[in-house]
Amino acid sequence: MEAILEVKDMDKSFPGVHACDHVSFRCFPGRVHVLQGENGAGKSTVLKMICGLYHPDSGEIRINGQPVRFAHPLDARQKGIAMVYQEMTIFPELTVAQNVFINHEEECLRKGTPFIDEAEMLNKTVDLAEKYGIEVDPYCRAGDLPIAAQQMVEILKALASEPDILILDEPTATLTNAEVDKLYAIVQGLLEMGKAVIFISHRMGEVFRFGHDMTVMKDGKLIGTVELKDVNENEVIRMMVGRELSDIFPPKAKELGEEIFSIHNLSDVRKIKDASLSIRKGEVLGIAALDGQGQTELLETIAGVRRHNRGRIVLNGKELHYSSVKKAQEQGIDYVPEDRKGKGLCLSLGVDENIALGSLPRRSKWGFIDLKKELETVKKYVDLMNIRTPSYAQAVGRLSGGNQQKVSIGKNLADEPRLLLLNEPTRGIDVEAKQEIYRLVRHLAEEGVAILMYSSDMMEVIGLSDRVITMYEGRITAEYTGTDMTEVRIMQGVMNLCGQQEAAMQGDSPQADNPGTGEEKKEGQNE
């Protein structure tokens, strides 16, 4: 079978970084080719050269056996290549339809005129969404959509050009399980049409679910290409990091100390309803929930992003009163948001400026900043987070997604929080970097920092947390510890089945004799 795409001896350097060191691989029609490696391995650089965003220093790209050279991404699109970038390129002020057809509006012009037919654009968007089973409102302003829905718009935008080669760079990082299933169905449909897909994901389950072939990179170099049916997860990890990673999560707390943080009947005007929880010294408290059940709103309310209209917040025995993020930080509360690009970082500023931003008051006096202390702080957290950057002044927007996430977390740690709120802390981070974050979180908990974490990765919640609470429609529905922290029980909590089971145990249901039910609700009662 002839390769639909061949990357041959491709090389690319940036100041201080050899991002791609003579890499070669081939992609075939009807197959998904996974590009795998740690953050900073050079994967995104290779993909950006394939789609015309970067120009290789040497080497070549062949499509259907013919060498090609792209002056810009439009050239690549005209050759049948489309890419969904790791960092979204949505224009928030435009509608969904306008975003989908940006850069190829010529398909929606009024006949014989240079003017866009908005009705035609809307109809084409609806037809395209129906073709691929994506539910979107073409009239909606893109910036008003949840981040997962924005990602689906990005995917739809790539599909609008009917590509022969679709590149997906971490497309599932912001998607719910249902949307991942939908993307899988889309990919299968493309493969049946003889298209090729290049896929990047740090979720091993998705690598083996989506992929057929895999090329592994490390430090810009090619490690090797294998068929996924011939390897297992441990072998893939060994190729990526050079050794096996048998114990992903650090040991949990053997003994917990005194209570250091609690909320009591916390409510806001929209989403959070009488939420109560507590965290003890040494403990990591995890939140499990399906998408949009109030977990982000709860973290944002505690962080001062949103205001609460009822309830109490207590940290180290002191009831807190604040109504802004700044005031919450002054009380020792820091928040790492799930959207690092939109909410966590200033992408045009350097690594040093981003890390320093969250803790400026600690190094300033009478309006002047102690630059020596600032440099010491930056060096400390670049080293602690193992941030890979050619210099402290490197713009964060030019780092890999995983290193951006490390900067986002390091910025908050520099503020020396007493309560750290983590929303999807390892999104878009490779296996080894995840371990670094897990060890750091455990160390912070042992040092007396209260940790409250939400992750959409169920195994991460179970593996990292000492205790798990579940949420449904803004309420805390259950609580699990020890051997009760299983996927089955936690799913009962996130789907609000615990209350139904308790009712059954009390005889309010014909299923009252169902054994093993009702305990979860008792566990879910909070202070």
Short mmCIF file of C-alpha atoms in Angstrom, two decimals:
data_model
loop_
_atom_site.label_atom_id
_atom_site.label_comp_id
_atom_site.label_asym_id
_atom_site.label_seq_id
_atom_site.Cartn_x
_atom_site.Cartn_y
_atom_site.Cartn_z
CA MET A 1 0.00 0.00 0.00
CA GLU A 2 1.34 3.43 -0.94
CA ALA A 3 1.69 5.96 1.88
CA ILE A 4 -0.70 8.90 1.68
CA LEU A 5 1.82 10.99 3.64
CA GLU A 6 5.55 10.53 4.16
CA VAL A 7 7.75 12.61 6.43
CA LYS A 8 11.36 12.06 5.38
CA ASP A 9 14.42 13.12 7.39
CA MET A 10 12.67 16.25 8.70
CA ASP A 11 14.75 18.67 10.77
CA LYS A 12 13.84 21.89 12.57
CA SER A 13 15.65 24.09 15.10
CA PHE A 14 14.68 27.18 17.10
CA PRO A 15 17.06 29.39 19.11
CA GLY A 16 18.45 27.11 21.82
CA VAL A 17 16.24 24.13 20.90
CA HIS A 18 16.67 21.33 18.32
CA ALA A 19 12.94 20.58 18.17
CA CYS A 20 12.97 17.97 15.40
CA ASP A 21 16.10 15.95 14.65
CA HIS A 22 15.83 14.16 11.27
CA VAL A 23 12.49 12.44 11.89
CA SER A 24 10.90 10.06 9.35
CA PHE A 25 7.60 8.13 9.28
CA ARG A 26 4.78 7.21 6.89
CA CYS A 27 0.97 7.37 7.19
CA PHE A 28 -1.37 5.11 5.24
CA PRO A 29 -4.99 5.57 4.06
CA GLY A 30 -7.60 4.01 6.32
CA ARG A 31 -5.29 4.03 9.36
CA VAL A 32 -4.71 6.24 12.41
CA HIS A 33 -1.05 7.08 12.99
CA VAL A 34 -0.32 8.04 16.61
CA LEU A 35 2.55 10.44 17.28
CA GLN A 36 3.66 9.82 20.84
CA GLY A 37 6.23 11.24 23.25
CA GLU A 38 6.70 13.37 26.33
CA ASN A 39 5.88 17.07 26.34
CA GLY A 40 8.65 18.84 24.45
CA ALA A 41 9.51 15.72 22.42
CA GLY A 42 8.88 17.64 19.18
CA LYS A 43 5.49 16.17 18.19
CA SER A 44 3.69 19.47 17.70
CA THR A 45 6.65 20.89 15.76
CA VAL A 46 6.45 17.98 13.28
CA LEU A 47 2.70 18.47 12.86
CA LYS A 48 3.05 22.22 12.34
CA MET A 49 5.55 21.55 9.55
CA ILE A 50 3.17 19.07 7.95
CA CYS A 51 0.35 21.62 7.96
CA GLY A 52 2.50 24.51 6.67
CA LEU A 53 2.73 26.59 9.84
CA TYR A 54 6.50 25.98 10.15
CA HIS A 55 9.03 25.41 7.37
CA PRO A 56 11.51 22.54 7.84
CA ASP A 57 15.20 23.39 7.87
CA SER A 58 15.82 20.22 5.88
CA GLY A 59 14.04 17.04 4.80
CA GLU A 60 10.84 16.73 2.82
CA ILE A 61 7.15 15.95 2.92
CA ARG A 62 5.59 13.67 0.31
CA ILE A 63 1.87 13.34 -0.40
CA ASN A 64 0.89 10.28 -2.46
CA GLY A 65 4.55 9.89 -3.36
CA GLN A 66 5.01 13.46 -4.62
CA PRO A 67 7.27 15.93 -2.75
CA VAL A 68 5.48 19.10 -1.60
CA ARG A 69 6.55 22.32 0.08
CA PHE A 70 4.00 24.56 1.77
CA ALA A 71 4.43 28.32 1.90
CA HIS A 72 1.63 28.65 4.46
CA PRO A 73 -1.24 26.62 5.98
CA LEU A 74 -3.57 27.47 3.07
CA ASP A 75 -1.21 25.56 0.77
CA ALA A 76 -1.46 22.52 3.04
CA ARG A 77 -5.26 22.78 3.18
CA GLN A 78 -5.45 22.88 -0.61
CA LYS A 79 -3.39 19.67 -0.64
CA GLY A 80 -5.95 18.00 1.63
CA ILE A 81 -4.35 18.52 5.08
CA ALA A 82 -6.32 19.93 8.03
CA MET A 83 -5.23 20.23 11.65
CA VAL A 84 -7.01 20.61 14.99
CA TYR A 85 -4.44 22.36 17.18
CA GLN A 86 -3.81 21.57 20.83
CA GLU A 87 -4.45 25.20 21.74
CA MET A 88 -7.78 26.33 20.32
CA THR A 89 -7.94 28.94 17.56
CA ILE A 90 -11.59 29.91 18.07
CA PHE A 91 -12.55 33.55 17.51
CA PRO A 92 -14.81 34.09 20.54
CA GLU A 93 -16.69 37.10 19.13
CA LEU A 94 -17.73 35.27 15.94
CA THR A 95 -20.59 32.81 15.60
CA VAL A 96 -20.03 29.08 15.31
CA ALA A 97 -20.80 29.22 11.57
CA GLN A 98 -18.35 32.07 11.00
CA ASN A 99 -15.64 30.14 12.84
CA VAL A 100 -16.28 26.95 10.86
CA PHE A 101 -15.88 28.69 7.50
CA ILE A 102 -13.14 31.14 8.41
CA ASN A 103 -10.44 31.26 5.70
CA HIS A 104 -12.70 29.54 3.18
CA GLU A 105 -15.63 31.91 3.05
CA GLU A 106 -15.56 31.66 -0.75
CA GLU A 107 -17.75 28.59 -0.40
CA CYS A 108 -20.52 30.78 1.02
CA LEU A 109 -20.51 33.77 -1.34
CA ARG A 110 -23.67 35.11 -2.93
CA LYS A 111 -23.70 34.09 -6.56
CA GLY A 112 -21.81 36.58 -8.74
CA THR A 113 -20.85 38.81 -5.78
CA PRO A 114 -17.93 39.12 -3.35
CA PHE A 115 -20.36 39.16 -0.39
CA ILE A 116 -20.90 36.34 2.08
CA ASP A 117 -24.34 34.76 2.13
CA GLU A 118 -24.88 34.33 5.88
CA ALA A 119 -27.91 32.10 5.37
CA GLU A 120 -25.88 29.81 3.10
CA MET A 121 -23.08 29.71 5.68
CA LEU A 122 -25.55 28.73 8.42
CA ASN A 123 -27.11 26.02 6.24
CA LYS A 124 -23.72 24.59 5.32
CA THR A 125 -22.71 24.52 8.99
CA VAL A 126 -25.92 22.69 9.92
CA ASP A 127 -25.41 20.17 7.08
CA LEU A 128 -21.79 19.60 8.07
CA ALA A 129 -22.68 19.14 11.75
CA GLU A 130 -25.42 16.65 10.86
CA LYS A 131 -23.07 14.73 8.56
CA TYR A 132 -20.61 14.13 11.40
CA GLY A 133 -23.13 13.91 14.25
CA ILE A 134 -21.91 17.05 16.05
CA GLU A 135 -24.51 19.06 17.94
CA VAL A 136 -23.83 22.80 17.66
CA ASP A 137 -25.89 25.96 17.36
CA PRO A 138 -24.52 27.79 14.27
CA TYR A 139 -25.99 31.09 15.49
CA CYS A 140 -24.27 30.92 18.90
CA ARG A 141 -21.36 33.18 19.73
CA ALA A 142 -18.40 30.78 19.99
CA GLY A 143 -16.99 32.42 23.12
CA ASP A 144 -20.22 31.67 25.00
CA LEU A 145 -19.82 27.91 24.52
CA PRO A 146 -18.28 25.62 27.16
CA ILE A 147 -14.68 24.71 26.41
CA ALA A 148 -15.66 21.15 25.37
CA ALA A 149 -18.17 22.52 22.84
CA GLN A 150 -15.55 24.94 21.51
CA GLN A 151 -13.28 21.95 20.88
CA MET A 152 -16.02 20.29 18.84
CA VAL A 153 -16.30 23.50 16.79
CA GLU A 154 -12.54 23.29 16.17
CA ILE A 155 -12.98 19.74 14.90
CA LEU A 156 -15.92 20.77 12.71
CA LYS A 157 -13.83 23.63 11.30
CA ALA A 158 -11.12 21.17 10.24
CA LEU A 159 -13.68 18.83 8.69
CA ALA A 160 -15.21 21.65 6.66
CA SER A 161 -12.38 21.43 4.13
CA GLU A 162 -13.05 17.68 3.57
CA PRO A 163 -9.41 16.76 4.25
CA ASP A 164 -7.62 13.62 3.08
CA ILE A 165 -5.28 13.85 6.09
CA LEU A 166 -6.74 15.03 9.42
CA ILE A 167 -4.29 15.93 12.20
CA LEU A 168 -5.64 15.84 15.76
CA ASP A 169 -3.30 17.32 18.39
CA GLU A 170 -4.69 16.44 21.86
CA PRO A 171 -8.31 16.76 20.60
CA THR A 172 -9.86 14.93 23.58
CA ALA A 173 -8.21 16.90 26.41
CA THR A 174 -11.33 19.03 26.93
CA LEU A 175 -13.97 16.54 25.76
CA THR A 176 -16.46 14.55 27.82
CA ASN A 177 -16.60 10.78 27.43
CA ALA A 178 -19.67 11.09 25.20
CA GLU A 179 -17.87 13.56 22.94
CA VAL A 180 -14.81 11.29 22.77
CA ASP A 181 -17.14 8.52 21.57
CA LYS A 182 -18.50 10.91 18.95
CA LEU A 183 -14.99 11.81 17.79
CA TYR A 184 -14.14 8.11 17.55
CA ALA A 185 -17.18 7.58 15.30
CA ILE A 186 -16.09 10.53 13.13
CA VAL A 187 -12.57 9.11 12.80
CA GLN A 188 -13.92 5.66 11.87
CA GLY A 189 -16.07 7.25 9.17
CA LEU A 190 -13.04 9.06 7.72
CA LEU A 191 -11.01 5.85 7.69
CA GLU A 192 -13.78 4.04 5.82
CA MET A 193 -13.51 6.75 3.15
CA GLY A 194 -9.80 6.04 2.78
CA LYS A 195 -8.60 9.10 4.69
CA ALA A 196 -5.64 9.10 7.08
CA VAL A 197 -5.59 10.52 10.62
CA ILE A 198 -2.57 11.61 12.69
CA PHE A 199 -3.42 11.54 16.38
CA ILE A 200 -1.75 12.81 19.56
CA SER A 201 -3.06 11.93 23.02
CA HIS A 202 -1.48 11.38 26.42
CA ARG A 203 -4.38 9.14 27.43
CA MET A 204 -3.13 5.61 26.84
CA GLY A 205 -6.62 4.16 26.56
CA GLU A 206 -7.33 6.50 23.64
CA VAL A 207 -3.98 5.73 21.99
CA PHE A 208 -4.87 2.04 21.77
CA ARG A 209 -8.53 2.70 20.98
CA PHE A 210 -7.93 5.12 18.10
CA GLY A 211 -4.54 4.08 16.77
CA HIS A 212 -3.12 1.52 14.35
CA ASP A 213 0.49 2.65 13.98
CA MET A 214 2.62 4.71 16.36
CA THR A 215 5.79 6.78 16.03
CA VAL A 216 7.54 7.65 19.29
CA MET A 217 9.74 10.74 19.69
CA LYS A 218 11.98 11.85 22.54
CA ASP A 219 13.94 15.13 22.77
CA GLY A 220 13.21 15.81 19.10
CA LYS A 221 14.59 12.46 17.94
CA LEU A 222 12.85 9.46 16.43
CA ILE A 223 12.77 6.50 18.83
CA GLY A 224 10.87 4.15 16.53
CA THR A 225 7.62 3.25 14.74
CA VAL A 226 5.52 0.21 15.72
CA GLU A 227 2.08 -1.26 15.12
CA LEU A 228 0.00 -0.84 18.26
CA LYS A 229 -1.33 -4.38 18.05
CA ASP A 230 2.23 -5.59 18.67
CA VAL A 231 2.90 -3.62 21.89
CA ASN A 232 1.29 -3.00 25.29
CA GLU A 233 0.96 0.14 27.39
CA ASN A 234 4.07 -0.54 29.45
CA GLU A 235 6.17 -0.99 26.32
CA VAL A 236 4.89 2.30 24.91
CA ILE A 237 5.79 4.11 28.14
CA ARG A 238 9.25 2.53 28.12
CA MET A 239 9.79 3.82 24.57
CA MET A 240 8.68 7.29 25.63
CA VAL A 241 10.69 7.74 28.82
CA GLY A 242 13.40 5.10 28.56
CA ARG A 243 12.16 3.03 31.51
CA GLU A 244 9.06 1.34 32.85
CA LEU A 245 6.67 3.26 35.09
CA SER A 246 5.06 0.62 37.28
CA ASP A 247 3.84 2.82 40.13
CA ILE A 248 2.14 5.86 38.67
CA PHE A 249 0.71 7.34 41.87
CA PRO A 250 2.69 8.09 45.04
CA PRO A 251 1.70 6.37 48.33
CA LYS A 252 -1.34 7.87 50.02
CA ALA A 253 -1.31 9.40 53.48
CA LYS A 254 -0.88 6.80 56.23
CA GLU A 255 -2.21 9.13 58.88
CA LEU A 256 -4.20 12.36 58.63
CA GLY A 257 -3.86 15.35 60.89
CA GLU A 258 -6.27 17.99 62.07
CA GLU A 259 -8.91 19.62 59.88
CA ILE A 260 -7.41 22.56 58.00
CA PHE A 261 -10.16 23.58 55.57
CA SER A 262 -13.93 23.31 55.38
CA ILE A 263 -16.98 24.80 53.72
CA HIS A 264 -20.45 24.66 55.26
CA ASN A 265 -23.69 24.86 53.23
CA LEU A 266 -22.01 26.93 50.52
CA SER A 267 -24.39 28.15 47.81
CA ASP A 268 -24.32 30.62 44.97
CA VAL A 269 -27.20 32.15 43.08
CA ARG A 270 -26.98 29.77 40.10
CA LYS A 271 -25.23 26.44 40.45
CA ILE A 272 -23.88 25.46 43.88
CA LYS A 273 -26.43 24.15 46.38
CA ASP A 274 -25.56 23.69 50.06
CA ALA A 275 -22.11 22.21 49.50
CA SER A 276 -20.22 21.07 52.59
CA LEU A 277 -16.82 19.39 52.77
CA SER A 278 -13.66 19.31 54.87
CA ILE A 279 -9.98 18.54 54.31
CA ARG A 280 -7.49 17.34 56.92
CA LYS A 281 -3.73 17.83 57.00
CA GLY A 282 -2.01 15.37 54.65
CA GLU A 283 -5.20 14.70 52.70
CA VAL A 284 -5.94 15.15 49.01
CA LEU A 285 -9.68 15.52 48.44
CA GLY A 286 -10.83 14.65 44.93
CA ILE A 287 -14.01 15.69 43.15
CA ALA A 288 -15.63 13.33 40.64
CA ALA A 289 -18.44 14.52 38.39
CA LEU A 290 -19.74 14.38 34.85
CA ASP A 291 -19.25 17.49 32.74
CA GLY A 292 -21.14 20.59 33.87
CA GLN A 293 -22.35 19.36 37.26
CA GLY A 294 -21.05 22.35 39.23
CA GLN A 295 -17.51 21.17 39.99
CA THR A 296 -15.85 24.12 38.26
CA GLU A 297 -18.33 26.54 39.79
CA LEU A 298 -17.58 25.15 43.26
CA LEU A 299 -13.83 25.63 42.80
CA GLU A 300 -14.35 29.11 41.34
CA THR A 301 -16.63 30.08 44.23
CA ILE A 302 -14.06 29.03 46.80
CA ALA A 303 -11.36 30.84 44.76
CA GLY A 304 -13.31 34.12 44.71
CA VAL A 305 -13.99 34.04 40.97
CA ARG A 306 -17.70 33.71 41.78
CA ARG A 307 -19.59 35.07 44.75
CA HIS A 308 -21.53 32.92 47.17
CA ASN A 309 -24.74 34.12 48.79
CA ARG A 310 -24.85 31.63 51.64
CA GLY A 311 -22.54 29.44 53.67
CA ARG A 312 -19.19 29.62 55.46
CA ILE A 313 -15.58 29.08 54.38
CA VAL A 314 -13.08 28.17 57.11
CA LEU A 315 -9.30 27.86 56.70
CA ASN A 316 -7.01 26.90 59.60
CA GLY A 317 -9.77 27.61 62.10
CA LYS A 318 -10.56 31.10 60.78
CA GLU A 319 -13.78 31.95 58.95
CA LEU A 320 -12.92 33.85 55.77
CA HIS A 321 -14.78 36.69 54.11
CA TYR A 322 -13.78 37.80 50.62
CA SER A 323 -15.40 38.72 47.31
CA SER A 324 -12.57 38.64 44.77
CA VAL A 325 -9.68 36.48 43.59
CA LYS A 326 -7.19 38.99 44.97
CA LYS A 327 -8.77 38.90 48.43
CA ALA A 328 -8.91 35.09 48.32
CA GLN A 329 -5.19 34.97 47.49
CA GLU A 330 -4.45 37.27 50.40
CA GLN A 331 -6.19 34.68 52.61
CA GLY A 332 -3.96 31.91 51.19
CA ILE A 333 -6.26 30.46 48.48
CA ASP A 334 -4.92 29.83 44.97
CA TYR A 335 -6.69 28.31 41.97
CA VAL A 336 -5.27 26.52 38.90
CA PRO A 337 -8.03 26.75 36.23
CA GLU A 338 -8.75 24.08 33.64
CA ASP A 339 -8.30 26.49 30.70
CA ARG A 340 -4.63 27.45 30.97
CA LYS A 341 -4.68 29.43 27.72
CA GLY A 342 -7.78 31.51 28.44
CA LYS A 343 -7.66 31.81 32.23
CA GLY A 344 -4.33 30.64 33.61
CA LEU A 345 -1.56 32.32 31.62
CA CYS A 346 -0.49 35.42 29.73
CA LEU A 347 0.78 33.68 26.61
CA SER A 348 2.71 36.64 25.20
CA LEU A 349 4.71 37.11 28.43
CA GLY A 350 7.77 35.10 29.41
CA VAL A 351 7.98 32.12 31.72
CA ASP A 352 9.55 34.38 34.36
CA GLU A 353 6.80 37.01 34.17
CA ASN A 354 4.02 34.42 34.35
CA ILE A 355 5.49 32.65 37.38
CA ALA A 356 6.09 35.98 39.12
CA LEU A 357 2.67 37.47 38.40
CA GLY A 358 0.67 35.60 41.03
CA SER A 359 2.98 36.49 43.91
CA LEU A 360 4.17 40.04 43.15
CA PRO A 361 3.07 41.45 46.55
CA ARG A 362 5.53 39.08 48.26
CA ARG A 363 8.47 40.81 46.55
CA SER A 364 7.34 44.41 46.27
CA LYS A 365 7.61 47.31 48.69
CA TRP A 366 6.38 50.84 48.15
CA GLY A 367 5.65 49.93 44.53
CA PHE A 368 9.15 48.59 43.75
CA ILE A 369 9.88 44.94 42.93
CA ASP A 370 12.91 43.14 44.36
CA LEU A 371 14.26 41.71 41.08
CA LYS A 372 16.84 39.52 42.81
CA LYS A 373 14.13 37.78 44.84
CA GLU A 374 11.99 37.51 41.72
CA LEU A 375 14.76 35.73 39.80
CA GLU A 376 15.27 33.36 42.76
CA THR A 377 11.53 32.61 42.79
CA VAL A 378 11.42 31.97 39.04
CA LYS A 379 14.46 29.66 39.17
CA LYS A 380 13.00 27.75 42.13
CA TYR A 381 9.70 26.96 40.41
CA VAL A 382 11.15 26.33 36.95
CA ASP A 383 13.38 23.71 38.61
CA LEU A 384 10.62 22.37 40.88
CA MET A 385 8.16 21.94 38.01
CA ASN A 386 10.88 20.74 35.59
CA ILE A 387 9.73 23.31 33.03
CA ARG A 388 11.55 22.83 29.72
CA THR A 389 12.31 26.23 28.24
CA PRO A 390 15.30 27.65 26.34
CA SER A 391 15.25 30.69 28.66
CA TYR A 392 13.21 32.24 31.44
CA ALA A 393 12.20 35.00 29.01
CA GLN A 394 10.69 32.53 26.50
CA ALA A 395 7.06 33.46 25.71
CA VAL A 396 4.80 30.90 27.37
CA GLY A 397 2.70 30.68 24.21
CA ARG A 398 5.69 29.12 22.42
CA LEU A 399 6.08 26.29 24.95
CA SER A 400 4.47 22.88 24.57
CA GLY A 401 1.05 22.47 26.18
CA GLY A 402 2.43 20.39 29.04
CA ASN A 403 5.09 22.95 29.90
CA GLN A 404 2.44 25.66 29.80
CA GLN A 405 0.46 23.67 32.36
CA LYS A 406 3.54 23.40 34.56
CA VAL A 407 3.99 27.19 34.41
CA SER A 408 0.33 27.65 35.37
CA ILE A 409 0.75 25.44 38.44
CA GLY A 410 4.15 26.93 39.32
CA LYS A 411 2.70 30.45 39.22
CA ASN A 412 0.22 29.50 41.93
CA LEU A 413 2.77 27.62 44.03
CA ALA A 414 4.96 30.73 44.06
CA ASP A 415 2.18 32.40 46.06
CA GLU A 416 2.74 29.78 48.80
CA PRO A 417 -0.95 28.84 49.15
CA ARG A 418 -2.52 27.28 52.22
CA LEU A 419 -5.39 25.97 50.06
CA LEU A 420 -4.66 24.90 46.48
CA LEU A 421 -7.59 24.32 44.14
CA LEU A 422 -6.76 22.21 41.08
CA ASN A 423 -9.09 21.97 38.08
CA GLU A 424 -7.85 19.33 35.60
CA PRO A 425 -4.23 19.69 36.81
CA THR A 426 -2.72 17.21 34.32
CA ARG A 427 -4.70 17.99 31.19
CA GLY A 428 -2.41 17.70 28.17
CA ILE A 429 0.57 16.45 30.21
CA ASP A 430 2.56 13.33 29.36
CA VAL A 431 2.91 10.28 31.60
CA GLU A 432 6.21 11.21 33.25
CA ALA A 433 5.16 14.83 33.78
CA LYS A 434 1.94 13.60 35.38
CA GLN A 435 4.01 11.66 37.88
CA GLU A 436 5.92 14.82 38.73
CA ILE A 437 2.64 16.63 39.40
CA TYR A 438 1.31 13.74 41.49
CA ARG A 439 4.44 13.67 43.66
CA LEU A 440 4.29 17.45 44.07
CA VAL A 441 0.62 17.38 45.09
CA ARG A 442 1.30 14.65 47.65
CA HIS A 443 4.30 16.59 49.03
CA LEU A 444 2.20 19.76 49.38
CA ALA A 445 -0.50 17.84 51.25
CA GLU A 446 2.09 16.38 53.62
CA GLU A 447 3.43 19.89 54.25
CA GLY A 448 -0.01 21.04 55.39
CA VAL A 449 -1.44 22.60 52.20
CA ALA A 450 -5.12 21.73 51.77
CA ILE A 451 -5.63 20.18 48.30
CA LEU A 452 -9.03 20.12 46.55
CA MET A 453 -8.82 18.65 43.05
CA TYR A 454 -11.19 17.91 40.18
CA SER A 455 -10.19 15.67 37.27
CA SER A 456 -12.26 14.11 34.49
CA ASP A 457 -9.82 11.16 34.56
CA MET A 458 -11.46 8.67 36.94
CA MET A 459 -8.27 6.71 37.58
CA GLU A 460 -6.45 9.95 38.43
CA VAL A 461 -9.13 10.87 40.95
CA ILE A 462 -8.98 7.42 42.56
CA GLY A 463 -5.19 7.09 42.40
CA LEU A 464 -4.29 10.51 43.79
CA SER A 465 -7.09 11.18 46.28
CA ASP A 466 -7.36 10.02 49.88
CA ARG A 467 -11.08 10.70 49.73
CA VAL A 468 -13.50 11.41 46.87
CA ILE A 469 -16.73 13.40 46.81
CA THR A 470 -19.14 13.27 43.89
CA MET A 471 -21.30 16.07 42.48
CA TYR A 472 -24.54 16.13 40.55
CA GLU A 473 -26.40 19.30 39.51
CA GLY A 474 -24.49 21.46 41.96
CA ARG A 475 -24.91 19.19 44.98
CA ILE A 476 -22.45 16.90 46.72
CA THR A 477 -24.11 13.51 46.44
CA ALA A 478 -21.68 11.04 48.03
CA GLU A 479 -18.33 10.53 49.68
CA TYR A 480 -15.94 7.58 49.37
CA THR A 481 -12.75 6.47 51.11
CA GLY A 482 -10.51 3.41 51.16
CA THR A 483 -11.81 0.33 49.40
CA ASP A 484 -15.09 2.09 48.59
CA MET A 485 -13.24 4.35 46.10
CA THR A 486 -14.07 2.22 43.06
CA GLU A 487 -15.19 3.30 39.61
CA VAL A 488 -18.58 1.62 40.07
CA ARG A 489 -19.37 3.32 43.36
CA ILE A 490 -18.08 6.69 42.22
CA MET A 491 -20.19 6.47 39.05
CA GLN A 492 -23.23 5.85 41.26
CA GLY A 493 -22.45 9.11 43.00
CA VAL A 494 -21.82 11.18 39.88
CA MET A 495 -25.07 9.93 38.32
CA ASN A 496 -26.98 10.60 41.56
CA LEU A 497 -28.02 6.97 41.99
CA CYS A 498 -27.09 6.86 45.68
CA GLY A 499 -30.22 8.64 46.86
CA GLN A 500 -32.41 6.30 44.83
CA GLN A 501 -30.69 3.33 46.42
CA GLU A 502 -31.20 4.72 49.92
CA ALA A 503 -34.88 5.16 49.17
CA ALA A 504 -34.98 1.56 48.03
CA MET A 505 -33.42 0.42 51.31
CA GLN A 506 -36.13 2.31 53.20
CA GLY A 507 -38.85 0.49 51.31
CA ASP A 508 -39.88 3.34 49.01
CA SER A 509 -39.10 1.26 45.95
CA PRO A 510 -39.81 -2.25 44.73
CA GLN A 511 -36.01 -2.70 44.73
CA ALA A 512 -35.84 -2.35 48.52
CA ASP A 513 -34.23 -5.75 48.91
CA ASN A 514 -31.32 -4.85 46.60
CA PRO A 515 -28.22 -5.72 48.68
CA GLY A 516 -25.28 -3.37 49.14
CA THR A 517 -27.16 -0.13 48.45
CA GLY A 518 -27.84 2.88 50.60
CA GLU A 519 -24.37 3.05 52.17
CA GLU A 520 -23.15 5.63 49.68
CA LYS A 521 -25.66 8.23 50.78
CA LYS A 522 -24.60 7.89 54.38
CA GLU A 523 -21.03 8.36 53.28
CA GLY A 524 -22.07 11.44 51.35
CA GLN A 525 -23.43 13.31 54.36
CA ASN A 526 -21.13 16.26 54.95
CA GLU A 527 -20.52 18.63 57.74
#
